[in-house]
């Protein structure tokens, strides 16, 4: 079984923020796969079903970002799965708005959600990184990630979210190496001018 985990913060206050793109991707995947994320278990909203012919558990941790591992770790342990079957979708400051990169393992790069997951799972889980760009000069990073996209940024992000869903499908059906070859996406430069 694969765990598809979107990182974000729970509650209406955080909907549509840069930090919640992981939630948005998993919600889109659920719509596409016909999986209802309606159960509450492991400190998360979860839904189980089939995607790409694979048995999947979709997870939206409700612990707040910094404690995501407290949700995902016990779930993976309960099902006795390995970290290599955990696909985590998260925002990435070091990618331009709308960029996508996939990665196997590694550190947390200062991302508190990833830091918590590494503490509870080890570093070997798979990552789908969705670019949100760096904050403009003199912007506080925490305020930036908890803010919402400008309209021109949103026009770059929305296609990236759909492409991230496709990248997850290829990752779990054909392997992450093939997915990395296909989905290292560079956004349209004209659509991301506001963050420069």
Rosetta silent file (secondary structure, phi, psi, omega in degrees, C-alpha in Angstrom):
SEQUENCE: XXXXXXXXXXXXXXXXXXXXXXXXXXXXXXXXXXXXXXXXXXXXXXXXXXXXXXXXXXXXXXXXXXXXXXXXXXXXXXXXXXXXXXXXXXXXXXXXXXXXXXXXXXXXXXXXXXXXXXXXXXXXXXXXXXXXXXXXXXXXXXXXXXXXXXXXXXXXXXXXXXXXXXXXXXXXXXXXXXXXXXXXXXXXXXXXXXXX
SCORE:     score description
SCORE:     0.000 S_00000001
   1 L     0.000  144.173  175.789    0.000    0.000    0.000 S_00000001
   2 E  -104.513  140.873  172.405    1.114    3.544   -0.708 S_00000001
   3 E  -101.019  122.653  175.693    0.570    6.485    1.632 S_00000001
   4 E  -108.862  109.844 -170.533   -0.099    9.745   -0.211 S_00000001
   5 E  -113.685  122.408  172.217    0.394   12.524    2.332 S_00000001
   6 E   -98.436  130.828  177.492   -0.385   16.189    1.761 S_00000001
   7 L   -93.912  143.004  179.377    1.259   18.617    4.150 S_00000001
   8 L   175.872 -173.250  176.150   -0.572   21.696    5.371 S_00000001
   9 L  -113.783  139.630 -178.149   -2.377   23.283    8.281 S_00000001
  10 L   -77.564  156.309  173.738   -5.985   22.425    9.156 S_00000001
  11 L   103.413  151.393 -176.480   -8.851   24.891    9.231 S_00000001
  12 H   -60.154  -29.599 -179.019  -10.465   27.459    6.954 S_00000001
  13 H   -56.873  -29.840 -173.581   -7.953   30.099    8.049 S_00000001
  14 H  -104.727   -1.552 -178.819   -5.217   28.291    6.122 S_00000001
  15 L   -62.612  134.505  177.077   -7.111   27.194    3.009 S_00000001
  16 L    80.131    3.275  178.357   -5.459   28.380   -0.185 S_00000001
  17 E   -80.383  162.467 -179.386   -2.211   29.455    1.508 S_00000001
  18 H   -59.521  -38.309 -177.086    1.177   28.684    0.041 S_00000001
  19 H   -68.219  -14.381 -174.139    1.963   26.290    2.894 S_00000001
  20 H  -104.089   16.352 -179.988   -1.146   24.216    2.059 S_00000001
  21 H   -62.678  -28.235  176.767   -0.397   23.234   -1.530 S_00000001
  22 H   -62.024  -43.219  175.324    0.174   19.663   -0.304 S_00000001
  23 H   -59.012  -43.801 -176.326   -3.418   19.512    0.931 S_00000001
  24 H   -63.212  -40.935 -179.786   -4.627   20.886   -2.413 S_00000001
  25 H   -63.740  -46.261 -178.316   -2.783   18.247   -4.441 S_00000001
  26 H   -66.861  -35.914  174.849   -4.141   15.359   -2.357 S_00000001
  27 H   -61.780  -41.817  178.214   -7.667   16.791   -2.548 S_00000001
  28 H   -66.073  -39.603  177.352   -7.368   16.903   -6.360 S_00000001
  29 H   -61.995  -43.316  179.799   -6.038   13.358   -6.423 S_00000001
  30 H   -60.496  -42.816  178.055   -8.973   12.219   -4.283 S_00000001
  31 H   -61.320  -44.849 -177.735  -11.446   13.850   -6.691 S_00000001
  32 H   -65.710  -37.820 -176.309   -9.768   12.223   -9.680 S_00000001
  33 H   -88.994   -8.135 -177.068   -9.625    8.777   -8.040 S_00000001
  34 L    70.089   32.977  178.467  -13.102    8.943   -6.485 S_00000001
  35 L  -102.621  128.197  178.011  -11.690    8.515   -2.971 S_00000001
  36 L   -90.267  122.823  176.236  -13.542   10.198   -0.112 S_00000001
  37 L   -92.701   80.363 -170.367  -11.242   11.700    2.527 S_00000001
  38 L  -124.100  -15.386 -179.367  -13.872   11.474    5.234 S_00000001
  39 E   -85.994  156.144  177.144  -12.521    9.267    8.028 S_00000001
  40 E  -122.441  114.899 -179.249  -10.595   10.587   11.018 S_00000001
  41 E  -159.613  154.470  179.759   -7.786    8.422   12.309 S_00000001
  42 L    57.373   35.937 -178.360   -4.090    8.807   13.152 S_00000001
  43 L    55.886   37.254 -177.053   -4.657   12.527   13.868 S_00000001
  44 E  -148.137  161.196  163.698   -5.520   12.936   10.181 S_00000001
  45 E   -90.726  128.257 -174.914   -8.329   13.035    7.680 S_00000001
  46 E  -131.373  159.143  173.277   -7.892    9.873    5.659 S_00000001
  47 E  -151.537  137.070 -178.642   -9.406    8.021    2.728 S_00000001
  48 E  -116.303  138.715  179.575   -8.522    4.631    1.333 S_00000001
  49 E  -176.371 -160.969 -176.899   -9.001    3.501   -2.237 S_00000001
  50 E  -114.101  135.387  175.524   -7.305    2.711   -5.523 S_00000001
  51 E  -140.158  126.737 -177.594   -5.260    5.106   -7.638 S_00000001
  52 L    60.573   27.642 -179.207   -3.322    3.998  -10.684 S_00000001
  53 L    77.258    6.712 -179.372   -4.267    0.433   -9.842 S_00000001
  54 E  -111.351  143.299  173.676   -2.492    0.672   -6.478 S_00000001
  55 E   -70.706  126.078 -175.665   -4.011    0.445   -2.996 S_00000001
  56 E  -133.030  146.397  169.306   -3.548    3.880   -1.431 S_00000001
  57 E  -115.162  115.431  177.521   -4.213    5.627    1.849 S_00000001
  58 E   -87.977  135.567 -177.399   -4.615    9.378    1.408 S_00000001
  59 E  -132.716  132.477  169.826   -3.692   11.425    4.465 S_00000001
  60 E  -121.507   93.407 -177.641   -4.156   15.072    5.414 S_00000001
  61 E   -57.035  138.901 -178.616   -2.545   15.387    8.873 S_00000001
  62 L  -108.206   21.432 -175.153   -4.537   17.594   11.237 S_00000001
  63 L   -88.456   -5.476 -161.750   -1.671   18.139   13.684 S_00000001
  64 L    76.315  151.508 -169.927   -0.484   21.400   12.114 S_00000001
  65 H   -49.474  -47.773 -170.260    2.534   21.336    9.853 S_00000001
  66 H   -65.580  -14.981 -177.136    5.269   21.186   12.503 S_00000001
  67 H  -118.271   22.728 -175.177    3.920   17.929   14.001 S_00000001
  68 L   -55.660  -34.689 -179.447    3.040   16.067   10.785 S_00000001
  69 H   -63.684  -26.493  178.841    5.198   13.100   11.758 S_00000001
  70 H   -68.655  -19.015  175.679    3.024   12.460   14.821 S_00000001
  71 H   -91.915  -51.882 -171.875    0.224   11.620   12.387 S_00000001
  72 H   -73.210  -40.401 -178.402    2.055    9.826    9.585 S_00000001
  73 H   -54.988  -53.131  178.722    4.509    7.827   11.682 S_00000001
  74 H   -62.415  -34.188  179.069    1.878    5.856   13.635 S_00000001
  75 H   -65.385  -46.448  179.711   -0.151    5.209   10.458 S_00000001
  76 H   -64.146  -38.649  177.495    2.839    3.771    8.600 S_00000001
  77 H   -66.013  -39.827 -179.600    3.721    1.697   11.667 S_00000001
  78 H   -60.253  -42.527 -178.316    0.178    0.384   12.032 S_00000001
  79 L   -89.235    0.598  177.258    0.165   -0.923    8.450 S_00000001
  80 L    54.988   40.370  176.677    3.793   -2.109    8.725 S_00000001
  81 L   -94.809  165.187  178.623    4.756   -0.341    5.520 S_00000001
  82 L   -96.776  156.287 -176.934    8.185    0.980    4.612 S_00000001
  83 H   -60.396  -27.437 -179.622    9.042    4.655    4.259 S_00000001
  84 H   -67.314  -10.624  175.339    9.713    4.153    0.523 S_00000001
  85 H  -100.952   14.838  176.965    5.944    3.690    0.102 S_00000001
  86 E  -108.439  120.409  177.923    5.202    7.108    1.589 S_00000001
  87 E  -110.467  116.169 -175.694    4.782    9.945   -0.942 S_00000001
  88 E  -107.617  127.538  178.808    4.748   13.374    0.715 S_00000001
  89 E  -105.868  125.620 -176.266    3.517   16.462   -1.167 S_00000001
  90 E  -149.355  163.692  176.495    4.748   19.797    0.188 S_00000001
  91 E   -75.121  151.517 -177.130    5.516   23.414   -0.614 S_00000001
  92 E  -138.515  112.882  178.810    9.061   24.335   -1.600 S_00000001
  93 L   -65.734  -30.146 -173.738   10.581   27.813   -1.198 S_00000001
  94 L   -85.301    9.561  173.230   13.616   26.899   -3.298 S_00000001
  95 L  -119.127  146.061  177.231   11.559   26.311   -6.447 S_00000001
  96 L   -64.223  157.240 -179.567    9.880   29.036   -8.509 S_00000001
  97 L   -54.093  123.863  179.287    6.126   29.375   -8.240 S_00000001
  98 L    89.519   -3.139  175.639    4.566   26.483  -10.135 S_00000001
  99 L   -76.337  154.442  176.767    7.750   24.418  -10.411 S_00000001
 100 E  -132.222  134.922  171.384    7.682   20.703   -9.552 S_00000001
 101 E  -137.103  144.141  174.386   10.522   18.468   -8.422 S_00000001
 102 E  -111.522  152.100 -174.982   10.452   14.904   -7.151 S_00000001
 103 E  -152.529  143.869  173.233   12.983   13.492   -4.747 S_00000001
 104 E  -106.196  117.329  175.911   13.792   10.257   -2.988 S_00000001
 105 L    67.307 -168.814  179.096   14.930   10.751    0.601 S_00000001
 106 L   114.022 -173.458 -179.529   17.181   13.510    1.836 S_00000001
 107 L   -85.335 -165.151 -177.994   17.097   16.109    4.584 S_00000001
 108 L  -104.574  -13.200  176.318   14.407   18.545    5.584 S_00000001
 109 L    56.972   26.908 -179.463   15.964   21.765    4.247 S_00000001
 110 L    84.108   -1.195  179.224   14.492   23.776    7.104 S_00000001
 111 L   -82.110  116.996 -172.126   10.918   22.705    6.287 S_00000001
 112 H   -66.577  -31.604  176.089    9.324   21.959    9.658 S_00000001
 113 H   -65.105  -44.301  177.538    6.809   19.475    8.292 S_00000001
 114 H   -65.644  -38.012  179.175    9.591   17.453    6.671 S_00000001
 115 H   -58.339  -44.175  178.891   11.684   17.736    9.833 S_00000001
 116 H   -65.136  -40.381  179.299    8.880   16.103   11.842 S_00000001
 117 H   -65.758  -41.556  178.213    8.451   13.357    9.247 S_00000001
 118 H   -61.359  -38.875  179.299   12.176   12.575    9.207 S_00000001
 119 H   -62.349  -34.718 -173.855   12.091   12.273   12.999 S_00000001
 120 H   -97.616  -24.090 -175.544    9.251    9.734   12.857 S_00000001
 121 H  -116.212  -17.446 -163.284    9.944    7.858    9.591 S_00000001
 122 L    85.356  176.817 -171.359   13.592    8.388    8.785 S_00000001
 123 L   -88.774   -1.127 -164.996   14.605   10.228    5.610 S_00000001
 124 L   -86.199    4.027  178.025   13.755    7.663    2.921 S_00000001
 125 L   -69.028  162.421 -177.802   10.194    8.703    2.045 S_00000001
 126 E   -91.472  146.953 -177.404    9.448   10.123   -1.418 S_00000001
 127 E  -126.203  139.028  168.864    8.752   13.807   -1.935 S_00000001
 128 E  -115.242  110.728 -172.903    6.746   15.791   -4.480 S_00000001
 129 E  -101.521  124.852 -179.361    7.861   19.395   -4.090 S_00000001
 130 E  -109.454  120.548 -174.724    5.605   22.184   -5.398 S_00000001
 131 E   -68.778  132.845  173.324    7.339   25.527   -5.878 S_00000001
 132 L  -119.319   -1.521  178.079    6.012   28.588   -4.059 S_00000001
 133 L    74.737  166.134  177.681    9.047   30.798   -4.676 S_00000001
 134 L   -85.892  148.739  176.651   11.041   32.885   -2.247 S_00000001
 135 L   -66.171  150.999  174.597    9.452   35.831   -0.424 S_00000001
 136 L   -61.456  163.209  178.993   10.275   39.301   -1.747 S_00000001
 137 L   -53.091  140.867  177.198   12.945   41.286    0.119 S_00000001
 138 L    71.447    5.273  172.651   12.012   42.241    3.680 S_00000001
 139 L   -86.259  134.875  173.891    9.106   39.770    3.796 S_00000001
 140 L   -71.095  131.969 -174.943    9.075   37.474    6.794 S_00000001
 141 H   -61.886  -39.738 -178.559    9.249   33.865    5.563 S_00000001
 142 H   -67.835  -38.162  176.042    6.557   32.572    7.934 S_00000001
 143 H   -65.180  -36.704 -179.701    4.143   35.321    6.895 S_00000001
 144 H   -64.344  -49.680 -176.516    4.904   34.547    3.264 S_00000001
 145 H   -68.684  -25.454  178.639    4.199   30.814    3.461 S_00000001
 146 L   -90.780    2.204  175.616    0.987   31.453    5.408 S_00000001
 147 L   -89.883  171.685 -179.528   -0.156   34.019    2.839 S_00000001
 148 E   -99.638  156.885 -179.683   -2.198   33.373   -0.283 S_00000001
 149 L   -68.563  142.513  168.762   -1.020   33.404   -3.874 S_00000001
 150 L   -67.561  157.752 -177.445   -1.423   36.533   -5.974 S_00000001
 151 H   -54.232  -40.793 -179.138   -3.728   35.993   -8.993 S_00000001
 152 H   -71.337  -30.628  174.351   -0.839   35.680  -11.463 S_00000001
 153 H   -67.776  -41.258 -179.314    0.907   33.209   -9.147 S_00000001
 154 H   -60.384  -34.000  179.718   -2.290   31.171   -8.852 S_00000001
 155 H   -68.112  -22.759  175.212   -2.396   30.873  -12.648 S_00000001
 156 H   -87.544  -32.390 -175.508    1.028   29.180  -12.461 S_00000001
 157 H   -74.373  -42.533 -173.787    0.211   27.049   -9.413 S_00000001
 158 H   -56.210  -47.485  176.351   -3.060   25.495  -10.580 S_00000001
 159 H   -63.011  -32.625  179.689   -1.538   23.597  -13.553 S_00000001
 160 H   -66.402  -35.877  179.217    1.317   22.487  -11.291 S_00000001
 161 H   -64.787  -41.996  177.613   -1.138   20.963   -8.802 S_00000001
 162 H   -65.768  -38.848 -179.652   -2.740   18.899  -11.570 S_00000001
 163 H   -69.344  -32.896  176.649    0.668   17.858  -12.846 S_00000001
 164 H   -62.260  -37.664  176.661    1.693   16.855   -9.314 S_00000001
 165 H   -61.405  -45.073  178.265   -1.265   14.435   -9.258 S_00000001
 166 H   -62.868  -39.056  179.970   -0.018   12.881  -12.495 S_00000001
 167 H   -63.650  -37.716  177.507    3.516   12.698  -11.062 S_00000001
 168 H   -64.315  -41.899 -179.900    2.227   10.790   -8.033 S_00000001
 169 H   -61.264  -44.813  179.046    0.461    8.304  -10.290 S_00000001
 170 H   -65.783  -37.950  179.624    3.646    7.658  -12.285 S_00000001
 171 H   -59.066  -44.619 -174.700    5.664    7.412   -9.051 S_00000001
 172 H   -85.195  -15.764 -179.793    3.500    4.643   -7.612 S_00000001
 173 H  -102.710  -33.529 -175.264    2.980    2.759  -10.880 S_00000001
 174 H  -119.460  -10.100  179.796    6.316    3.105  -12.707 S_00000001
 175 L   104.038  153.091 -173.830    8.730    4.248   -9.993 S_00000001
 176 H   -70.353  -28.134  179.538   10.120    7.572   -8.887 S_00000001
 177 H   -62.503  -44.750  178.264   13.058    7.539  -11.305 S_00000001
 178 H   -66.213  -39.323  178.619   10.730    7.548  -14.280 S_00000001
 179 H   -63.409  -40.267  179.025    8.530   10.161  -12.612 S_00000001
 180 H   -62.354  -38.625  179.022   11.550   12.405  -11.988 S_00000001
 181 H   -64.858  -32.638 -174.377   12.472   12.197  -15.665 S_00000001
 182 H   -92.124  -26.601 -165.677    8.989   13.214  -16.755 S_00000001
 183 H  -122.231   22.254  172.173    7.845   15.766  -14.210 S_00000001
 184 L   -80.475   92.152 -167.717   10.639   18.139  -13.340 S_00000001
 185 E   -94.581  133.233  169.660    8.493   21.072  -14.384 S_00000001
 186 L  -102.433  128.546 -178.913    9.601   24.632  -15.009 S_00000001
 187 L   -70.556  163.860  174.973    6.742   27.119  -14.778 S_00000001
 188 L   -67.769  119.283 -175.945    5.873   29.598  -17.486 S_00000001
 189 H   -58.830  -33.766 -178.647    8.107   32.589  -16.740 S_00000001
 190 H   -66.870  -24.485 -175.787    5.385   35.033  -17.820 S_00000001
 191 H   -88.787   -4.085 -173.991    3.037   33.642  -15.186 S_00000001
 192 H  -125.115   26.808 -176.330    5.434   34.079  -12.256 S_00000001
 193 H   -68.895  -24.002 -171.861    6.688   37.612  -12.617 S_00000001
 194 H   -71.044  -22.219 -175.323    5.212   38.966   -9.382 S_00000001
 195 H   -87.896    0.642 -175.199    7.528   37.084   -7.061 S_00000001
 196 L   -82.247    0.000    0.000   10.755   38.475   -8.481 S_00000001
